Short mmCIF file of C-alpha atoms in Angstrom, two decimals:
data_model
loop_
_atom_site.label_atom_id
_atom_site.label_comp_id
_atom_site.label_asym_id
_atom_site.label_seq_id
_atom_site.Cartn_x
_atom_site.Cartn_y
_atom_site.Cartn_z
CA MET A 13 8.73 -106.97 142.79
CA PRO A 14 7.54 -110.35 144.39
CA ALA A 15 5.03 -108.48 146.38
CA TYR A 16 3.70 -106.65 143.41
CA SER A 17 3.40 -109.79 141.08
CA ALA A 18 1.83 -112.11 143.98
CA ALA A 19 -0.64 -109.32 144.35
CA LYS A 20 -1.44 -109.08 140.69
CA ALA A 21 -1.96 -112.84 140.56
CA ALA A 22 -4.13 -112.92 143.63
CA LEU A 23 -6.39 -110.02 142.01
CA ASN A 24 -6.50 -112.16 138.79
CA ALA A 25 -7.79 -115.44 140.75
CA PHE A 26 -10.28 -113.29 142.96
CA ILE A 27 -11.88 -112.07 139.61
CA LEU A 28 -11.90 -115.36 138.14
CA CYS A 29 -13.63 -116.61 141.23
CA PHE A 30 -16.07 -113.62 141.44
CA ARG A 31 -17.03 -113.99 137.62
CA GLU A 32 -17.79 -117.61 138.22
CA GLN A 33 -20.06 -116.77 141.14
CA LEU A 34 -21.85 -114.00 139.36
CA LYS A 35 -22.01 -116.07 136.06
CA SER A 36 -25.98 -116.88 136.38
CA THR A 37 -26.59 -113.07 137.34
CA ASN A 38 -26.89 -110.01 135.02
CA VAL A 39 -23.43 -108.70 136.23
CA LYS A 40 -20.55 -108.66 134.05
CA VAL A 41 -17.40 -108.83 135.86
CA VAL A 42 -14.46 -107.13 133.58
CA GLU A 43 -10.60 -107.30 134.45
CA LEU A 44 -8.81 -104.45 132.89
CA SER A 45 -5.01 -104.97 133.06
CA PRO A 46 -3.05 -101.71 132.34
CA PRO A 47 0.53 -101.45 131.46
CA ALA A 48 2.77 -98.64 132.89
CA VAL A 49 0.90 -95.48 131.70
CA GLN A 50 2.76 -92.18 131.63
CA SER A 51 1.62 -90.38 134.66
CA GLU A 52 2.67 -88.87 137.98
CA LEU A 53 3.28 -92.25 139.45
CA HIS A 54 7.22 -92.08 138.51
CA ASP A 55 7.61 -88.14 139.23
CA TYR A 56 10.11 -89.44 142.14
CA MET A 57 12.45 -89.80 139.38
CA THR A 58 11.80 -86.23 138.50
CA PRO A 59 8.80 -85.32 136.07
CA GLU A 60 11.01 -85.13 133.02
CA VAL A 61 12.32 -88.84 133.49
CA GLY A 62 9.23 -90.29 135.27
CA ARG A 63 6.49 -89.08 132.66
CA LYS A 64 8.54 -90.87 129.86
CA ILE A 65 7.88 -94.26 131.58
CA GLY A 66 5.29 -96.27 130.05
CA MET A 67 2.54 -95.84 127.30
CA PRO A 68 1.03 -92.57 126.80
CA LEU A 69 -2.19 -92.05 128.54
CA ASP A 70 -4.46 -91.21 125.71
CA GLN A 71 -3.19 -94.22 123.89
CA PHE A 72 -3.93 -96.54 126.85
CA ILE A 73 -7.52 -94.80 127.07
CA ASP A 74 -8.14 -95.82 123.28
CA GLU A 75 -7.10 -99.30 123.60
CA ALA A 76 -8.96 -100.16 126.91
CA PHE A 77 -11.97 -98.28 125.69
CA ALA A 78 -11.90 -100.46 122.45
CA GLY A 79 -11.57 -103.65 124.49
CA LEU A 80 -14.50 -102.61 126.49
CA GLN A 81 -16.44 -101.63 123.66
CA ALA A 82 -15.72 -104.97 121.96
CA GLY A 83 -17.66 -106.62 125.06
CA LYS A 84 -14.58 -108.32 126.28
CA ASP A 85 -14.48 -109.62 129.78
CA GLN A 86 -10.61 -109.47 130.00
CA VAL A 87 -8.89 -106.54 128.54
CA VAL A 88 -5.30 -106.46 128.53
CA VAL A 89 -3.47 -103.35 127.29
CA GLY A 90 0.34 -103.26 126.27
CA SER A 91 1.34 -106.66 127.49
CA ILE A 92 5.20 -107.26 127.86
CA ALA A 93 5.12 -110.21 125.55
CA ASP A 94 3.67 -110.60 122.08
CA GLU A 95 0.13 -110.41 122.13
CA LYS A 96 -0.72 -114.09 121.17
CA THR A 97 1.60 -115.63 123.62
CA PHE A 98 0.09 -113.63 126.31
CA TYR A 99 -3.52 -114.44 125.48
CA GLU A 100 -2.62 -117.83 125.22
CA VAL A 101 -1.26 -118.18 128.89
CA LEU A 102 -4.12 -116.40 129.93
CA ASN A 103 -6.65 -118.61 128.18
CA ASN A 104 -5.05 -121.78 129.41
CA ARG A 105 -5.00 -120.43 133.00
CA ARG A 106 -8.92 -119.65 132.57
CA ALA A 107 -9.58 -123.00 131.16
CA MET A 108 -7.79 -124.77 133.97
CA PHE A 109 -9.88 -122.61 136.23
CA GLU A 110 -13.06 -123.36 134.68
CA THR A 111 -12.13 -127.32 134.67
CA LEU A 112 -11.39 -127.09 138.64
CA SER A 113 -14.43 -124.84 139.17
CA LYS A 114 -16.69 -127.47 137.65
CA LEU A 115 -15.02 -130.46 139.41
CA LEU A 116 -15.51 -128.50 142.87
CA GLY A 117 -19.07 -127.69 141.84
CA SER A 118 -20.16 -131.37 141.43
CA VAL A 119 -18.63 -132.31 144.95
#
């Protein structure tokens, strides 16, 4: 689990940097954070058990597409905490990144 968590954190940091680098272009960087989704990924537990893990695929697609249609640049589907707390953490992280980016940009 530590390697998985570190990889997710690194990807989020990369996306923040990439978005900052491209902010003056017409490229929009969108981060889609999916939950566990019912798929063949967990079939090693047997399909009967593994395919019950996570959010149904149709529900995931609907929620992800709704976030994309709303024009969000960060779409989180099915968080492990309540949505308000989760977005509060994400927004605080983004604000700290933007402050640091401005400081480094003025050096």
